[in-house]
Coordinates of C-alpha atoms and ligand atoms in Angstrom, one line a residue:
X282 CA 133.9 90.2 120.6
X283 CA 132.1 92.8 118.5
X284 CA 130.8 91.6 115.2
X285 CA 130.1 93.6 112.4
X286 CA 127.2 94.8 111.0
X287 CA 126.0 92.7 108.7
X288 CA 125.0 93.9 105.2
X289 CA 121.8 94.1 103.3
X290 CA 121.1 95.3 99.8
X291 CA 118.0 97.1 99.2
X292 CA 116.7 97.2 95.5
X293 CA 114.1 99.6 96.0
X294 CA 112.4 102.9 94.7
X295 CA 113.4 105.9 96.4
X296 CA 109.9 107.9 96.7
X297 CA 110.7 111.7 97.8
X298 CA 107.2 111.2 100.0
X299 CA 104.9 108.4 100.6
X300 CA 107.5 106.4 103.6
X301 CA 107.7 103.3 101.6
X302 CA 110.5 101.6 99.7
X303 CA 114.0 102.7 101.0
X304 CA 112.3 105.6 102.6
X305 CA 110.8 103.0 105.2
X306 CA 113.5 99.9 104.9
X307 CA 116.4 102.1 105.3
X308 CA 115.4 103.6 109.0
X309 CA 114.0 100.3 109.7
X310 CA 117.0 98.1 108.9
X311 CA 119.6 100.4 110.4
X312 CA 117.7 100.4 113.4
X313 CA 117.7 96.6 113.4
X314 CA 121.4 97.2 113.7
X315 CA 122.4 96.0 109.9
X316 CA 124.1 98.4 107.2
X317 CA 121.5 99.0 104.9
X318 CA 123.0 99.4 101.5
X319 CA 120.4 100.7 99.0
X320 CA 120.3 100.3 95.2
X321 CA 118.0 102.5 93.8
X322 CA 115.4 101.1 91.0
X323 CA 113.3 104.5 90.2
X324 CA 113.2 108.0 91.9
X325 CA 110.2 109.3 92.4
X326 CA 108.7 112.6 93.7
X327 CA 106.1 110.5 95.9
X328 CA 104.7 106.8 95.9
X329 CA 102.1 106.4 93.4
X330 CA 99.0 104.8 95.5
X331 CA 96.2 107.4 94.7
X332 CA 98.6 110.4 93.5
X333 CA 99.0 111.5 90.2
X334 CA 101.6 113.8 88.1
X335 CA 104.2 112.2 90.1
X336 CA 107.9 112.6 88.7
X337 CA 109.6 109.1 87.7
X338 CA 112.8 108.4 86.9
X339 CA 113.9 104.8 85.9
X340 CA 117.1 104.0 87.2
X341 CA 118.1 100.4 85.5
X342 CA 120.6 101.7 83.6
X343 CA 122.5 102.6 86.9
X344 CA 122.1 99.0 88.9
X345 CA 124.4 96.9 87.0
X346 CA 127.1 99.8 87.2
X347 CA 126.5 100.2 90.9
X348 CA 126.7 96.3 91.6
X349 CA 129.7 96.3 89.1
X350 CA 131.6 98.7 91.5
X351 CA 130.7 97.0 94.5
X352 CA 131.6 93.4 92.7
X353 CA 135.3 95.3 92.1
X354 CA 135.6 96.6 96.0
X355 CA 135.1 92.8 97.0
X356 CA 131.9 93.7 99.5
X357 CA 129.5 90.6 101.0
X358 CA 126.3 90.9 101.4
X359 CA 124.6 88.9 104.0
X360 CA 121.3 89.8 102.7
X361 CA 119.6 90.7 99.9
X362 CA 115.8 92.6 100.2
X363 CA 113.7 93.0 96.5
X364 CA 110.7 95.6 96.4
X365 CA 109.3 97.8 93.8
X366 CA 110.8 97.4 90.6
X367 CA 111.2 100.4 88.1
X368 CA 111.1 98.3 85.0
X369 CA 110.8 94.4 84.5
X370 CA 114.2 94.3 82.6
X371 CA 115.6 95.0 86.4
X372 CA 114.9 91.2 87.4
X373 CA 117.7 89.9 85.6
X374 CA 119.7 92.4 86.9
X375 CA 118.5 91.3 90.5
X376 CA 118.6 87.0 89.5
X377 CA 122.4 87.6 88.8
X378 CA 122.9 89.5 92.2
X379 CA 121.5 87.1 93.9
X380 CA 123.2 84.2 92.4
X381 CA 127.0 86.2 92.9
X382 CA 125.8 86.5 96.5
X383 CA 124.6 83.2 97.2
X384 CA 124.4 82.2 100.6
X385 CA 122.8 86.0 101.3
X386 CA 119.3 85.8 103.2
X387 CA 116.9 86.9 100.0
X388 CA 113.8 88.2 100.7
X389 CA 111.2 89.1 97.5
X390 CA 109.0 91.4 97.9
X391 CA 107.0 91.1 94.7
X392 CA 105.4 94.6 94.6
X393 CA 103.3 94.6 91.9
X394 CA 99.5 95.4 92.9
X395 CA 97.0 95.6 95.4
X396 CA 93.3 95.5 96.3
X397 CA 92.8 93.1 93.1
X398 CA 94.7 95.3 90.2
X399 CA 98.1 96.0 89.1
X400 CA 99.5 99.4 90.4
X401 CA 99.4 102.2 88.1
X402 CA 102.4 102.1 85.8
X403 CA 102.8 98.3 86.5
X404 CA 102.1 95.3 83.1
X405 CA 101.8 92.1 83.0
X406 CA 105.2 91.4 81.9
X407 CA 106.3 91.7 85.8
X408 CA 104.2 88.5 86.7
X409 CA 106.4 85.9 85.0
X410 CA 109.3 88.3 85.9
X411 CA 108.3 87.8 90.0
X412 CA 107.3 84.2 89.0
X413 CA 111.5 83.4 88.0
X414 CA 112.6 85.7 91.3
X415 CA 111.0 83.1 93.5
X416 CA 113.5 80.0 93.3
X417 CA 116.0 82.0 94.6
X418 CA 114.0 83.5 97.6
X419 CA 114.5 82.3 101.4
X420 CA 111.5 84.2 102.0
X421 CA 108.2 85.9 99.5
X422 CA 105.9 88.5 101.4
X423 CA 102.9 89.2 98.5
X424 CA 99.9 91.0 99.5
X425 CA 96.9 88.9 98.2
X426 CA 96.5 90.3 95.2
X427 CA 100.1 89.5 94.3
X428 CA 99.8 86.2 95.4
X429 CA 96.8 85.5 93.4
X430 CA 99.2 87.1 90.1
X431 CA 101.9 84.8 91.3
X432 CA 99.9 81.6 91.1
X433 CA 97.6 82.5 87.8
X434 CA 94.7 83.1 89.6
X435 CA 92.3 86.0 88.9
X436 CA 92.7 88.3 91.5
X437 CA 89.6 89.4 91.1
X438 CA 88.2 86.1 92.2
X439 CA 86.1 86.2 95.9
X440 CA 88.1 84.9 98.5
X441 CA 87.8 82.2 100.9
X442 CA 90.3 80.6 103.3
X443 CA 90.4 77.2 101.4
X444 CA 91.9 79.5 98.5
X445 CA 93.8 81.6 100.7
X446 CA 95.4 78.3 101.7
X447 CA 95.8 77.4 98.1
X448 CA 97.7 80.2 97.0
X449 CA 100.4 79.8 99.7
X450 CA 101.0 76.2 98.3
X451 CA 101.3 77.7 95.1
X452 CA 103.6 80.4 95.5
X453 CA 105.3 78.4 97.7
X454 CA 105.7 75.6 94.5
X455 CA 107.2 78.4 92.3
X456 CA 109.9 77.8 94.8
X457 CA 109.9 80.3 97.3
X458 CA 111.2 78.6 100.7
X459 CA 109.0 80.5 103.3
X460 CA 105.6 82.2 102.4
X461 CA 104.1 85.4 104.0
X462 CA 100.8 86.4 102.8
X463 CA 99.6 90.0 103.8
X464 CA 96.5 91.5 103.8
X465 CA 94.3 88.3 104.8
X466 CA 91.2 89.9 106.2
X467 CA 88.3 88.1 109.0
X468 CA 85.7 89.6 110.3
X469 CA 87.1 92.8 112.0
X470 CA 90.5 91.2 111.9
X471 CA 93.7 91.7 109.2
X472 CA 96.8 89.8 109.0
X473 CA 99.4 87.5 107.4
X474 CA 99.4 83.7 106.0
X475 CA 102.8 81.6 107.1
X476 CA 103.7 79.2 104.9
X477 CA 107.0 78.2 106.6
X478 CA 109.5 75.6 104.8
X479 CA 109.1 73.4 108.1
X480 CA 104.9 73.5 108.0
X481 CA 103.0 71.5 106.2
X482 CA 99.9 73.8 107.1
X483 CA 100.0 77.5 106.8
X484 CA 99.6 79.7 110.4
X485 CA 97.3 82.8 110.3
X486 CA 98.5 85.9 112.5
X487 CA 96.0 88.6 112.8
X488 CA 95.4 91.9 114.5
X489 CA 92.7 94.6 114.6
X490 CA 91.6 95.9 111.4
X491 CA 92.1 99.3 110.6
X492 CA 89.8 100.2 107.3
X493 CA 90.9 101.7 105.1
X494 CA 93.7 102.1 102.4
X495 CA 97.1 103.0 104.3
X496 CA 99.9 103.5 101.9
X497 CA 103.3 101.4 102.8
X498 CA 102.0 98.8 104.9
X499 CA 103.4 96.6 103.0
X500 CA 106.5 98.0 103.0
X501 CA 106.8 98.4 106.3
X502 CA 106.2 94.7 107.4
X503 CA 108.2 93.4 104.7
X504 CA 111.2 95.1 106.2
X505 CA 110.7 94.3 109.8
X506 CA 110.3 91.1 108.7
X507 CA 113.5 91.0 107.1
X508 CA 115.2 93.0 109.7
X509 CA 113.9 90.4 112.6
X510 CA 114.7 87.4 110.4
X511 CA 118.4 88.8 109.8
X512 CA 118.9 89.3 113.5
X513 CA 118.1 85.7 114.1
X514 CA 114.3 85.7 115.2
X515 CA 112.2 82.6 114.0
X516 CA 109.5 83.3 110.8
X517 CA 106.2 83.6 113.0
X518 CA 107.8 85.5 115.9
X519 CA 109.5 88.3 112.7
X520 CA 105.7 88.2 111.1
X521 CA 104.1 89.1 114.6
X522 CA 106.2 91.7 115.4
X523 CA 105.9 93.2 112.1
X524 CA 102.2 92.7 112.0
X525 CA 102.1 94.5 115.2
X526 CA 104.3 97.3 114.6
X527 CA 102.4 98.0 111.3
X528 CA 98.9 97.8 112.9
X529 CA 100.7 100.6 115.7
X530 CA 101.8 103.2 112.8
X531 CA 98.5 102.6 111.2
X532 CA 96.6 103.5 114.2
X533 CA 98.6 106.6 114.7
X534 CA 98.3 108.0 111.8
X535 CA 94.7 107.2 111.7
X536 CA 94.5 109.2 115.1
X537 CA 96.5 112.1 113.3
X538 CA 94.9 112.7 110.5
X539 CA 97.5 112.1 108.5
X540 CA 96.8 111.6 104.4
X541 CA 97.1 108.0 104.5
X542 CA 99.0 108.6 101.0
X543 CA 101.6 109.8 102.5
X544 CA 102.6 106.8 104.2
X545 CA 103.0 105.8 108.0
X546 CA 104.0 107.7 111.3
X547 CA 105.8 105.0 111.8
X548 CA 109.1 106.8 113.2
X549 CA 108.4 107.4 116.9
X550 CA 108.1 103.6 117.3
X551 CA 111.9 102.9 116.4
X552 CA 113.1 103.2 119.7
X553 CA 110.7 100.2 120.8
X554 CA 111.7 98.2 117.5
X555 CA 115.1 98.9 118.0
X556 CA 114.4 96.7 121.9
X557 CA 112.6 94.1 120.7
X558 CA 114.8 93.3 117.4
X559 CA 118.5 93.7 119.0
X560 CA 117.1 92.7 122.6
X561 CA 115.5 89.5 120.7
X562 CA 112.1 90.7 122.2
X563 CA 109.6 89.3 119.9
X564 CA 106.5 89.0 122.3
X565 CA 103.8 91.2 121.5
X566 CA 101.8 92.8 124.5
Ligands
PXL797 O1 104.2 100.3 98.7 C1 104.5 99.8 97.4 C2 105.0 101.0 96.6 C3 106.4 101.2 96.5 N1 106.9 102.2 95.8 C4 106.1 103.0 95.1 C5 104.7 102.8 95.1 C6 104.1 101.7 95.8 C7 102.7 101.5 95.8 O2 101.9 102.1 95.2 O3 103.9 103.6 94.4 C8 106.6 104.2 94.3

């Protein structure tokens, strides 16, 4: 019999241009065949990476009455996916979501910083914020420098694989069941740090490395994750898939010459993620 979709809330920016936050998890989830439900934190005329005189408007006001309304029409959620936050008076909002939903899939993605700094418009005050988010996550994807914020280490700091190790532990004792590091770099290679709930190592993944910055990567393989996880595929097969179909739009839009601020040409792929999600094709070539 036919099942129904199942449901994901997105509590995400909406950036007019930049593809990342719901303008990359919404075509990405629907595609994985799951109603993608978004609940906007900020609008913003484009992402913020490199861009200034960008419009912002702080929605957190607005969240508790749209989950309030939703509460009152009796909807499920059968996941639950955290990015950018507009203000850190939002993770409240977002700790009693997820509790009212329990039993949702919760993925955090603690979107706070990259290449060793906060992003612009981002304090402190969303550290300990992220820090509270993380008993109640199935599943944390933090870039590196948002690891190293996570577990109170500078991010600053070189790194080394025995710290890279490290910080997966940690995060991973803030209570987070299931640990993806992004952005761990070797040699001419990039990719992610598992820290899986039934390892007691962690598992690197990597691919090619692309330099450069490229807006949204994030993003991108934080949703495909959560897409392939919600349709049933196991931790490491969701994280190569993702890391693969990242590496893909990054490469295009390299070959393009597209401003890298302006995210990922990532939509010509969706017919191939679309087979390998729903046809459970997580093999890469
Ligand atoms: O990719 C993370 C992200 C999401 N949303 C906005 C951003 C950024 C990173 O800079 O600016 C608005």
């Amino acid at each position: 019999m036919m099942k129904k979709a199942k449901r994901v809330l997105c509590a995400h920016d909406l950036s007019g241009i930049g593809r990342c936050s719901l303008t990359t998890a919404l075509p990405i989830l629907s595609s994985a065949g799951l109603e993608a439900c978004p609940l906007p934190t900020a609008l913003l005329s484009t992402q913020t990476g490199g861009i200034s005189d960008y419009s912002y408007l702080d929605l957190t006001d607005e969240m508790p009455k749209m989950l309030s309304h939703w509460k009152k029409l009796g909807l499920s959620f059968d996941g639950i996916y955290t990015g950018y936050l507009g203000k850190p008076a939002q993770v409240p909002v977002l700790k009693e979501a997820i509790e009212y939903y329990h039993g949702a899939f919760v993925l955090v993605d603690p979107v706070m910083g990259d290449a060793q700094e906060l992003y612009q418009g981002f304090s402190p005050e969303y550290i300990p914020g992220f820090r509270s988010l993380m008993p109640l996550a199935d599943l944390t994807t933090p870039n590196l420098t948002e690891a190293c914020l996570l577990a109170g280490v500078d991010p600053r700091l070189p790194m080394t694989p025995t710290l890279e190790t490290d910080l997966a532990f940690r995060v991973r004792d803030l209570g987070a069941k299931d640990v993806v590091i992004t952005g761990i770099a070797r040699d001419n290679e990039i990719g992610c740090l598992v820290l899986s709930s039934e390892l007691d190592k962690p598992v690197l993944l990597l691919q090619n490395m692309v330099p450069g910055i490229y807006h949204g990567s994030g993003d991108l393989l934080a949703c495909i994750v959560m897409a392939s996880r919600m349709n049933g595929l196991p931790l490491l097969n969701s994280v190569r898939l993702a890391l693969d179909f990242t590496v893909r739009a990054i490469v295009r839009t390299r070959d393009l010459g597209i401003d890298p601020r302006f995210g990922l040409d990532f939509e010509r792929d969706l017919p191939r993620l679309i087979h390998r999600i729903q046809g459970g094709i997580p093999e890469h070539e």
